[in-house]
PDB file of C-alpha atoms in Angstrom:
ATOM      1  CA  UNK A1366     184.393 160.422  68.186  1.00 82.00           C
ATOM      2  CA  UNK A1367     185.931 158.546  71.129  1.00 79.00           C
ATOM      3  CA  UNK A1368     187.306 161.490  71.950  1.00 77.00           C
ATOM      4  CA  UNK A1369     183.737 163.412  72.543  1.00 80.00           C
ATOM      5  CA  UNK A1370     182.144 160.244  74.554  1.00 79.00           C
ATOM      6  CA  UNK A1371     181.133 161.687  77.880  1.00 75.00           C
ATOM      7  CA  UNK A1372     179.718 165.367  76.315  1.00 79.00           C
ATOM      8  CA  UNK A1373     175.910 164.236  76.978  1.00 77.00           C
ATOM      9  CA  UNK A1374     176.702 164.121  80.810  1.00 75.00           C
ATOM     10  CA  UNK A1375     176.328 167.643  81.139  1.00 75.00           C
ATOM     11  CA  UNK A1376     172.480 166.358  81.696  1.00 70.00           C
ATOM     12  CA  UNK A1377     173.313 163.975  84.005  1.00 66.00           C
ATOM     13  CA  UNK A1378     175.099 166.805  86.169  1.00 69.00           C
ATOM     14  CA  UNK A1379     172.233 168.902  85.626  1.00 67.00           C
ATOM     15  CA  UNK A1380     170.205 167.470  88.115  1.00 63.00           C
ATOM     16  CA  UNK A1381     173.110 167.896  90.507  1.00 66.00           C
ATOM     17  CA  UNK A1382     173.920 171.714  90.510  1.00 73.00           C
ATOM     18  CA  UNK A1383     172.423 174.137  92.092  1.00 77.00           C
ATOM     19  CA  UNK A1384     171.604 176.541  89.682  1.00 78.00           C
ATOM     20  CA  UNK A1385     170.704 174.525  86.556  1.00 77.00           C
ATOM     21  CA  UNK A1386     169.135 177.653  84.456  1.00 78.00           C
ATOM     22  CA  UNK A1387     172.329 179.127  84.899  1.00 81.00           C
ATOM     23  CA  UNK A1388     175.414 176.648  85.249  1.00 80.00           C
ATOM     24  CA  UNK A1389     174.007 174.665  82.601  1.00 82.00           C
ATOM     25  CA  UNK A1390     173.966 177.175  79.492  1.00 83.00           C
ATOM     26  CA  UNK A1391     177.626 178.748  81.040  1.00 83.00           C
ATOM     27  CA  UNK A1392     179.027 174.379  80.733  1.00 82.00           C
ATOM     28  CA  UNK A1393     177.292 174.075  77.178  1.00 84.00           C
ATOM     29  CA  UNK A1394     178.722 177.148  76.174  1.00 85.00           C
ATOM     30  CA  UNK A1395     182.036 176.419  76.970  1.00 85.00           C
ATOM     31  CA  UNK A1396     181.830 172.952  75.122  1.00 83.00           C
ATOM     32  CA  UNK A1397     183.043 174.313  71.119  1.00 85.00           C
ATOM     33  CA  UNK A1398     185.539 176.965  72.905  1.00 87.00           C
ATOM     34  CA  UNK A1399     187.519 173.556  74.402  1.00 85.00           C
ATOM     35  CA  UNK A1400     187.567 172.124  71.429  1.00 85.00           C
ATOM     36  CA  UNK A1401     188.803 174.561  69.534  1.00 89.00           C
ATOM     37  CA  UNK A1402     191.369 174.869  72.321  1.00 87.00           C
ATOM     38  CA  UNK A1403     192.271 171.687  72.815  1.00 82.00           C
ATOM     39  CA  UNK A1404     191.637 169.714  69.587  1.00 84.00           C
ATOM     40  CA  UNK A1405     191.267 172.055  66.555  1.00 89.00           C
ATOM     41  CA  UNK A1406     194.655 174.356  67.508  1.00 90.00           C
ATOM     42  CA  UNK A1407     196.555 171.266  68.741  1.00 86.00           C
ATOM     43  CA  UNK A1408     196.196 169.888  65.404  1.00 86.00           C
ATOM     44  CA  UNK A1409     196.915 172.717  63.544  1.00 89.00           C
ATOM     45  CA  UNK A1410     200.380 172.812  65.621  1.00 86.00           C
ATOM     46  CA  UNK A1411     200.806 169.391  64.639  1.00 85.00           C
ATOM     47  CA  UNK A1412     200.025 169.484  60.920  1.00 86.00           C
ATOM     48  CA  UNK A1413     202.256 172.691  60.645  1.00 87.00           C
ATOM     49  CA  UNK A1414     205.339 170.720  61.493  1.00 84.00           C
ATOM     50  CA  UNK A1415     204.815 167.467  60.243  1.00 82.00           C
ATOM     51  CA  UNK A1416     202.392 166.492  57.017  1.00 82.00           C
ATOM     52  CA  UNK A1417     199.250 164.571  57.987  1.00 80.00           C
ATOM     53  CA  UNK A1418     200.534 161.719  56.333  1.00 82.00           C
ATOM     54  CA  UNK A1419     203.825 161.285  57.238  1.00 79.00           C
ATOM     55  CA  UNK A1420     202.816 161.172  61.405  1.00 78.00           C
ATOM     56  CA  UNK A1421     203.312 157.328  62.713  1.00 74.00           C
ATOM     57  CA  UNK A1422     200.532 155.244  64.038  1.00 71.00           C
ATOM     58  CA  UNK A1423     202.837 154.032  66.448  1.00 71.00           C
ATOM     59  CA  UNK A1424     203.968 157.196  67.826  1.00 73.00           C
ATOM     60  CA  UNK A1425     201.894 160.141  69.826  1.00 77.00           C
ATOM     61  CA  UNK A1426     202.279 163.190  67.185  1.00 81.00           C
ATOM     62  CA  UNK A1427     202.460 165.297  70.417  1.00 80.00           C
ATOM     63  CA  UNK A1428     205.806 163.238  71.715  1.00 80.00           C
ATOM     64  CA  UNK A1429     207.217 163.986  68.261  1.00 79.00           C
ATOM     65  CA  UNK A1430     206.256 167.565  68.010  1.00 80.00           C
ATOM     66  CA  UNK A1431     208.374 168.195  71.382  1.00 80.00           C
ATOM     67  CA  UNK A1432     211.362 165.675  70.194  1.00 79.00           C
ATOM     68  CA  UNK A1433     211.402 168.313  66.734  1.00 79.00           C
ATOM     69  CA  UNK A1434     211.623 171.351  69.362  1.00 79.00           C
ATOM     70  CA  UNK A1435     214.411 169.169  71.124  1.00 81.00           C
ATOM     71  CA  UNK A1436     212.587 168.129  74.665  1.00 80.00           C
ATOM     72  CA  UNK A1437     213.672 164.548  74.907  1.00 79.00           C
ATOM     73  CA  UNK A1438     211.536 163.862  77.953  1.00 81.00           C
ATOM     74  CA  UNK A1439     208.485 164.939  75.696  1.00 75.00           C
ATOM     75  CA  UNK A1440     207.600 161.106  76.201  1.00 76.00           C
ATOM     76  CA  UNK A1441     207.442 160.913  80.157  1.00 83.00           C
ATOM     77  CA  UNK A1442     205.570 164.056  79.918  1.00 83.00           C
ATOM     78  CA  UNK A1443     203.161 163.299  77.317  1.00 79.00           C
ATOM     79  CA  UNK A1444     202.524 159.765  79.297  1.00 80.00           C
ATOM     80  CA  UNK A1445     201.422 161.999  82.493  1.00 86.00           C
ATOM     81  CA  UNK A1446     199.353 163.870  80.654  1.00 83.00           C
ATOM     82  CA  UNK A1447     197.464 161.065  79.094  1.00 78.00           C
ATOM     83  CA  UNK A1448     197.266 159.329  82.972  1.00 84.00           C
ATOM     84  CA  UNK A1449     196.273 162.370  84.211  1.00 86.00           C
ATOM     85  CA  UNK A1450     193.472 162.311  80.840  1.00 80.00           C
ATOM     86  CA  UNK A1451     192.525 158.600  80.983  1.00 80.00           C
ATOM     87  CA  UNK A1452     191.661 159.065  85.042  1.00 85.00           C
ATOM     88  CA  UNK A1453     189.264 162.177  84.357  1.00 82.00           C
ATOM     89  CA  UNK A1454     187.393 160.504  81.540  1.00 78.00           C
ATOM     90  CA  UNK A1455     187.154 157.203  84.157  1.00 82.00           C
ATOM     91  CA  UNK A1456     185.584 159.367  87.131  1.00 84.00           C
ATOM     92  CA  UNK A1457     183.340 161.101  85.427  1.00 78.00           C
ATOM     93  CA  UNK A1458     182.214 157.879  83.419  1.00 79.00           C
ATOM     94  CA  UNK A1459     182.130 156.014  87.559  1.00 85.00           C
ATOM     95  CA  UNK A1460     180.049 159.058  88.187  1.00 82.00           C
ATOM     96  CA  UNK A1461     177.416 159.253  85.243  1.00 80.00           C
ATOM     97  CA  UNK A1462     177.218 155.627  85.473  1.00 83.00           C
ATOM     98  CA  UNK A1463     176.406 155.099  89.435  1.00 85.00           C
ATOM     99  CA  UNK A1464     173.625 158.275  89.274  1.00 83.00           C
ATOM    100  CA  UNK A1465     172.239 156.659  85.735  1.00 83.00           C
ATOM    101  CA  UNK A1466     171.915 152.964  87.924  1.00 86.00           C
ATOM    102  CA  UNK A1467     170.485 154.903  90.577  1.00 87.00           C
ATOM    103  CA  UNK A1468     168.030 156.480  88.467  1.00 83.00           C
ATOM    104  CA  UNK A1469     166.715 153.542  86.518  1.00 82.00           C
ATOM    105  CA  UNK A1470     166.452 151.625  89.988  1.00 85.00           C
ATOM    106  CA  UNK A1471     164.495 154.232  91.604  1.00 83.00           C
ATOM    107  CA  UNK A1472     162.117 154.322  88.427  1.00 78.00           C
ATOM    108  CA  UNK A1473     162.067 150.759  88.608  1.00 76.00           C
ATOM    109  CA  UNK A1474     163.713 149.531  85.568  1.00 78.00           C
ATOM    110  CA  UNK A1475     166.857 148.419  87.308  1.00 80.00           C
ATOM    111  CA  UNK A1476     167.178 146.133  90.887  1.00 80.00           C
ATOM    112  CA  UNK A1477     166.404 147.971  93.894  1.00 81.00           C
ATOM    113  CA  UNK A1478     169.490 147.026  95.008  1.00 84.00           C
ATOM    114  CA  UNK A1479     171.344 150.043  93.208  1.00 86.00           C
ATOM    115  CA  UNK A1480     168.720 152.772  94.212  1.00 85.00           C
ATOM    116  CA  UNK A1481     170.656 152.399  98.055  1.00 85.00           C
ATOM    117  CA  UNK A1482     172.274 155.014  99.371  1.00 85.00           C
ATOM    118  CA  UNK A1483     175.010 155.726 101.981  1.00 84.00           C
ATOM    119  CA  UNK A1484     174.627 157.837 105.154  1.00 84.00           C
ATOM    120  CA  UNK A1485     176.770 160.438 102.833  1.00 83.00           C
ATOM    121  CA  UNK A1486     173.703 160.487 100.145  1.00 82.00           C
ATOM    122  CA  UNK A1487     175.788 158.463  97.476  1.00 84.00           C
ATOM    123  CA  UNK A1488     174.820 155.570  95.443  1.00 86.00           C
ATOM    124  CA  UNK A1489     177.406 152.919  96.662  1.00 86.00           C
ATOM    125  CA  UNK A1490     176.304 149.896  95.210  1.00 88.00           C
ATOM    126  CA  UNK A1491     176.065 151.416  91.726  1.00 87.00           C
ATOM    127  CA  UNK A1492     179.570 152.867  92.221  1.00 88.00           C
ATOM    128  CA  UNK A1493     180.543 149.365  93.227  1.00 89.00           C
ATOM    129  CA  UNK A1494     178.921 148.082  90.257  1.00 88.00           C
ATOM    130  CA  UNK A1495     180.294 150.286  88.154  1.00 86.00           C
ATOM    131  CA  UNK A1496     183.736 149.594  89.160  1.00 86.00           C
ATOM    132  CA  UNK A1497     183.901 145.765  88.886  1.00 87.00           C
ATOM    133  CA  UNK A1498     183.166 146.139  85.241  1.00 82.00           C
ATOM    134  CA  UNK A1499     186.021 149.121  85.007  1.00 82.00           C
ATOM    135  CA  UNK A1500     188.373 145.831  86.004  1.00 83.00           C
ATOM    136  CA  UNK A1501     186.764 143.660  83.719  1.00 81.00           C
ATOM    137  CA  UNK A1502     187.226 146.055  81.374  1.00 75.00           C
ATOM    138  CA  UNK A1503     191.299 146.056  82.489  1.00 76.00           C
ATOM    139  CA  UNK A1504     191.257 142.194  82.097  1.00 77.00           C
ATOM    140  CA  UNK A1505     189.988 142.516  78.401  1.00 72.00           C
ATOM    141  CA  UNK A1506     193.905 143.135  77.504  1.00 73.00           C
ATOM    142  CA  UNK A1507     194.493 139.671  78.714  1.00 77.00           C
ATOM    143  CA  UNK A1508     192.088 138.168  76.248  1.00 76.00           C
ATOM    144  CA  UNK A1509     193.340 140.308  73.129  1.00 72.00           C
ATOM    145  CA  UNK A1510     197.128 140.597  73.629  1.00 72.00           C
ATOM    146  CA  UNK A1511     197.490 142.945  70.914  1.00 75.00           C
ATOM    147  CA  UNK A1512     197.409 146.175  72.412  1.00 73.00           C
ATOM    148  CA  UNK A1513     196.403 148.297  69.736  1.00 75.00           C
ATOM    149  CA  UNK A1514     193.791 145.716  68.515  1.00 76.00           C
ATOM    150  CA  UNK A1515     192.468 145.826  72.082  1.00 76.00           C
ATOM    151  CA  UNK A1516     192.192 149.718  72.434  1.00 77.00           C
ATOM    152  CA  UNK A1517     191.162 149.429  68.698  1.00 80.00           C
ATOM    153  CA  UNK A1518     188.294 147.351  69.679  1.00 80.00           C
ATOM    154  CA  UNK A1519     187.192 148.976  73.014  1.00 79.00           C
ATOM    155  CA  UNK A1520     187.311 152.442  71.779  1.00 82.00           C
ATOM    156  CA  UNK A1521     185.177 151.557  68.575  1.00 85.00           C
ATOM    157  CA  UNK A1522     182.986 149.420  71.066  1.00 84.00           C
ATOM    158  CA  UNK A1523     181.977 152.725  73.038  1.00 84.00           C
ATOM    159  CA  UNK A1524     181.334 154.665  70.060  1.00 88.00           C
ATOM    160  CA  UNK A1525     179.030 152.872  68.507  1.00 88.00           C
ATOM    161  CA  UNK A1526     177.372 152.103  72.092  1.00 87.00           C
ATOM    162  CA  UNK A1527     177.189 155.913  72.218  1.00 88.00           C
ATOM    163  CA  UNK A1528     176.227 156.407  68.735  1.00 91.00           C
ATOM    164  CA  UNK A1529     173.284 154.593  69.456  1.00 89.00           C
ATOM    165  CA  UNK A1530     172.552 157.142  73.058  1.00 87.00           C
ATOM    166  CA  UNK A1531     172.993 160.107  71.195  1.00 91.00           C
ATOM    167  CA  UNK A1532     170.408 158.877  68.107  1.00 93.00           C
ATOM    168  CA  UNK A1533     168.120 158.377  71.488  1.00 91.00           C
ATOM    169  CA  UNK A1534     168.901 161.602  72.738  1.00 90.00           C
ATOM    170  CA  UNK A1535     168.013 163.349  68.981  1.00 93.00           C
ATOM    171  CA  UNK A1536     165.151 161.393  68.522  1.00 95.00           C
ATOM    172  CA  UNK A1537     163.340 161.764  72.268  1.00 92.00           C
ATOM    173  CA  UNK A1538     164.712 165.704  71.623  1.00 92.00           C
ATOM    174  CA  UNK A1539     161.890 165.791  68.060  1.00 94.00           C
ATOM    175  CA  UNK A1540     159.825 163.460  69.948  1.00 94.00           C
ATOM    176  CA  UNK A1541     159.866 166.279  72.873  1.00 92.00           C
ATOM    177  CA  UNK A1542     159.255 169.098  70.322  1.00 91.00           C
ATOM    178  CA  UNK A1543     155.978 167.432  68.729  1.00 92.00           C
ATOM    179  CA  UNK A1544     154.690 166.651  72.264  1.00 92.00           C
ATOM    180  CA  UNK A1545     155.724 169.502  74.519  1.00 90.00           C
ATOM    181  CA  UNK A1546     155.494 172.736  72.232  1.00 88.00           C
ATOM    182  CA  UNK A1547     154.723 175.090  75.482  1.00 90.00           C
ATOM    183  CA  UNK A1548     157.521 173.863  77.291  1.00 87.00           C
ATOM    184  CA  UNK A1549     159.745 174.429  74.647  1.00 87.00           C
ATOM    185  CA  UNK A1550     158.456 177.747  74.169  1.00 86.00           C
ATOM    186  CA  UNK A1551     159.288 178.994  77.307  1.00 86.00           C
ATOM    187  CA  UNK A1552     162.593 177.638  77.769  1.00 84.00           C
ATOM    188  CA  UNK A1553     165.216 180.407  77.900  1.00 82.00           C
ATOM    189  CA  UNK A1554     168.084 177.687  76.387  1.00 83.00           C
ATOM    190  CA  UNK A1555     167.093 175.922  73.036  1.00 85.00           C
ATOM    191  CA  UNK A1556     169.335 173.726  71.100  1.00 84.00           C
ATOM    192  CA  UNK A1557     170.509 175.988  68.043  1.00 85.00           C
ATOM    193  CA  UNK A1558     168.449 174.940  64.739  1.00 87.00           C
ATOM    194  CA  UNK A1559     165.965 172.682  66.603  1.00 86.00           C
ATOM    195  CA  UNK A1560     164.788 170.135  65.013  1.00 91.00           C
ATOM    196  CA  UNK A1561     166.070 170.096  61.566  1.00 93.00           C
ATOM    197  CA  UNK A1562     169.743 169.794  63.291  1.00 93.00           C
ATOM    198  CA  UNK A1563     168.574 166.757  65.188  1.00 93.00           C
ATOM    199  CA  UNK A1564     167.977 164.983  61.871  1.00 96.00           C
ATOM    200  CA  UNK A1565     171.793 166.314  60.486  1.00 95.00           C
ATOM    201  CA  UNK A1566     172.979 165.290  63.584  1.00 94.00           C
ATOM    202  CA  UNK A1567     171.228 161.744  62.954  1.00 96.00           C
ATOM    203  CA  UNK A1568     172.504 161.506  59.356  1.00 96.00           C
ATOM    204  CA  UNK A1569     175.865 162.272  60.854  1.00 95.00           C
ATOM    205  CA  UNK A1570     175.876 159.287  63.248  1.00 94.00           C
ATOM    206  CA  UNK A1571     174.793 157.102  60.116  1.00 95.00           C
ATOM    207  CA  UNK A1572     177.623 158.468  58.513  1.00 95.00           C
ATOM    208  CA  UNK A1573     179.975 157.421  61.612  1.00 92.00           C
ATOM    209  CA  UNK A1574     178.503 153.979  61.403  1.00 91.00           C
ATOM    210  CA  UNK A1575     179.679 153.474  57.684  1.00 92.00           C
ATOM    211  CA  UNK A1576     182.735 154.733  58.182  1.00 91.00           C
ATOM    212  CA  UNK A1577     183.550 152.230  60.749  1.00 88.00           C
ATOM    213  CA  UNK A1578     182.085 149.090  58.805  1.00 90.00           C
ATOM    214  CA  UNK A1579     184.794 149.821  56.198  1.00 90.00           C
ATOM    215  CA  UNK A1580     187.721 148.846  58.438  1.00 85.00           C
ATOM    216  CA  UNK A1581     188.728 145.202  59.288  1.00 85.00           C
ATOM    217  CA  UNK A1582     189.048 146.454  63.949  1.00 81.00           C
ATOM    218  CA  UNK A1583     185.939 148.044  64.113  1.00 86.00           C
ATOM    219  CA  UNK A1584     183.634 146.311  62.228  1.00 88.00           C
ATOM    220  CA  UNK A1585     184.440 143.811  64.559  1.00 84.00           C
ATOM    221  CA  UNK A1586     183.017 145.931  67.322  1.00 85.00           C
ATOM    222  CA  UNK A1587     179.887 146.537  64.853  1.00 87.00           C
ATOM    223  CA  UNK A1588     179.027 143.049  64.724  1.00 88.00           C
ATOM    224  CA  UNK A1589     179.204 142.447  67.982  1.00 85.00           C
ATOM    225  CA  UNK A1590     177.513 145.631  69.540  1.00 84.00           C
ATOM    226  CA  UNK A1591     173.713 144.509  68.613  1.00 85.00           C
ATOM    227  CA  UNK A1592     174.286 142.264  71.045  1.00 86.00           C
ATOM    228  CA  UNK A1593     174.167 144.500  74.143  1.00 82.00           C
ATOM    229  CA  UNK A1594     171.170 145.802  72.928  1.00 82.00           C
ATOM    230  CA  UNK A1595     169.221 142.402  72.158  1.00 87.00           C
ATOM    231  CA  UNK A1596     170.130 141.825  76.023  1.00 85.00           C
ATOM    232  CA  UNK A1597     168.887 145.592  76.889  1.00 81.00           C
ATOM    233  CA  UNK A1598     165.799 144.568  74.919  1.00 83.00           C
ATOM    234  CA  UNK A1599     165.129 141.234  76.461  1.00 86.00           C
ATOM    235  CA  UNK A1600     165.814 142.436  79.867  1.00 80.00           C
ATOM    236  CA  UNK A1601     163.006 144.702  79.594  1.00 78.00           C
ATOM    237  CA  UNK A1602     160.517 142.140  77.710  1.00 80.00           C
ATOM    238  CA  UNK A1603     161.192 140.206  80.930  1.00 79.00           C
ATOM    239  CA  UNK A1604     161.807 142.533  83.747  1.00 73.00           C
ATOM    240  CA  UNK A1605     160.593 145.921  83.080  1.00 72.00           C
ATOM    241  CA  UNK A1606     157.435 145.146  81.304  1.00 68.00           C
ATOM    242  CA  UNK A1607     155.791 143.017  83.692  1.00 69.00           C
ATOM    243  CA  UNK A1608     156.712 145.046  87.002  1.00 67.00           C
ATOM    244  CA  UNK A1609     154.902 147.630  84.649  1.00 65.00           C
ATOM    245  CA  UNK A1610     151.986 145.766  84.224  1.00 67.00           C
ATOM    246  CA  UNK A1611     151.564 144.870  88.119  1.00 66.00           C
ATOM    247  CA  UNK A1612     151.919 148.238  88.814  1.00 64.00           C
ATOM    248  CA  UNK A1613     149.042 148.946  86.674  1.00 62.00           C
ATOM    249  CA  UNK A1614     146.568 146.440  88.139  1.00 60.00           C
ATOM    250  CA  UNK A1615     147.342 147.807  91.564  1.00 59.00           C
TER     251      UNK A1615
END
């Protein structure tokens, strides 16, 4: 599921093309081809050389797919790949986060501060913001030593933090249905199955979240994720709320 974090920000680049009726379906589209691609065949290659079972932890089953076919640099290479990997998935997450900061500060449920923008039209300060806690995030591995345990506990942290955005996303999606029946109607690009796949999709994330209360790493990031959102929700008991409220008397 790590993997797949970062999937919802085709709708944060939606409001930044210029053709959204038409880019937008053409990205969504091309979403399960990629994975099949990229993940489903890749595995299949792997699996048909070496038994599920019998791959190490320890060891990328790509690196020893190319050691079988006798390419001892497959390391080096796979190492460039995963760079090359690791610094996409970090500019697009810069990017979704500095427009998301930007967004909630121009709506007024983050500081104004982050709603600024450069002579160039780009939200600086939230792509300032968003890269001091990037190198927090790079001084976490001085804290847990352990490498795996580290990535183990980072990359468990983000899924359940996105667990929880894409049960929002499902559940404003029905919430839109009930509400908005005429928009939906005329919208040329529905979500296949509607509603009753929102609710799999939500039974699926529950799912997720029992699988990863089973093992020792990531229920520790399961116990301590409600805490981001007890400071989300007291944030906005003390912030949001009554900025809300003045806003109303005026």
């Amino acid at each position: 599921m790590f993997a797949f974090v970062g999937v919802e920000l085709l709708g944060t680049m939606a409001a930044e093309t210029k053709d959204p009726e038409k880019n937008l379906p053409k990205a969504v589209n091309a979403i399960p081809t990629r994975i099949i691609l990229f993940y489903v065949l890749s595995l299949l290659m792997i699996m048909s050389v070496t038994p599920w079972h019998l791959i190490p932890a320890d060891q990328s089953p790509f690196v020893s797919l190319f050691l079988y076919a006798g390419i001892p640099t497959s390391a080096i290479i796979m190492n460039l790949v995963v760079l090359s990997s690791v610094m996409s998935s970090m500019n697009s997450g810069v990017f979704s986060t500095s427009r998301m900061l930007f967004g909630l500060a121009r709506d007024g449920q983050a500081p104004q501060a982050l709603a600024r923008l450069s002579s160039r039209a780009v939200p600086a300060t939230g792509l300032f913001f968003s890269c001091a806690f990037i190198m927090l995030g790079a001084a976490f591995q001085y804290f847990v030593p352990n490498t795996m345990e580290a990535f183990t506990l980072a990359s468990s942290l983000c899924v359940i933090l996105f667990i929880s955005i894409w049960s929002i996303i499902m559940v404003c999606y029905i919430r839109y249905r009930k509400q908005q029946p005429q928009k939906h109607a005329a919208s040329t690009f529905k979500m296949p199955g509607g509603v009753w796949m929102s609710y799999v999709v939500l039974a699926f994330l529950l799912f997720a979240l029992i699988i990863l209360s089973l093992e020792p790493d990531t229920l520790k990031a399961l116990m301590i994720s409600p805490l981001w959102l007890i400071i989300l929700a007291v944030t906005y008991r003390l912030l949001y709320k009554p900025r809300m409220r003045q806003r109303g008397n005026h």
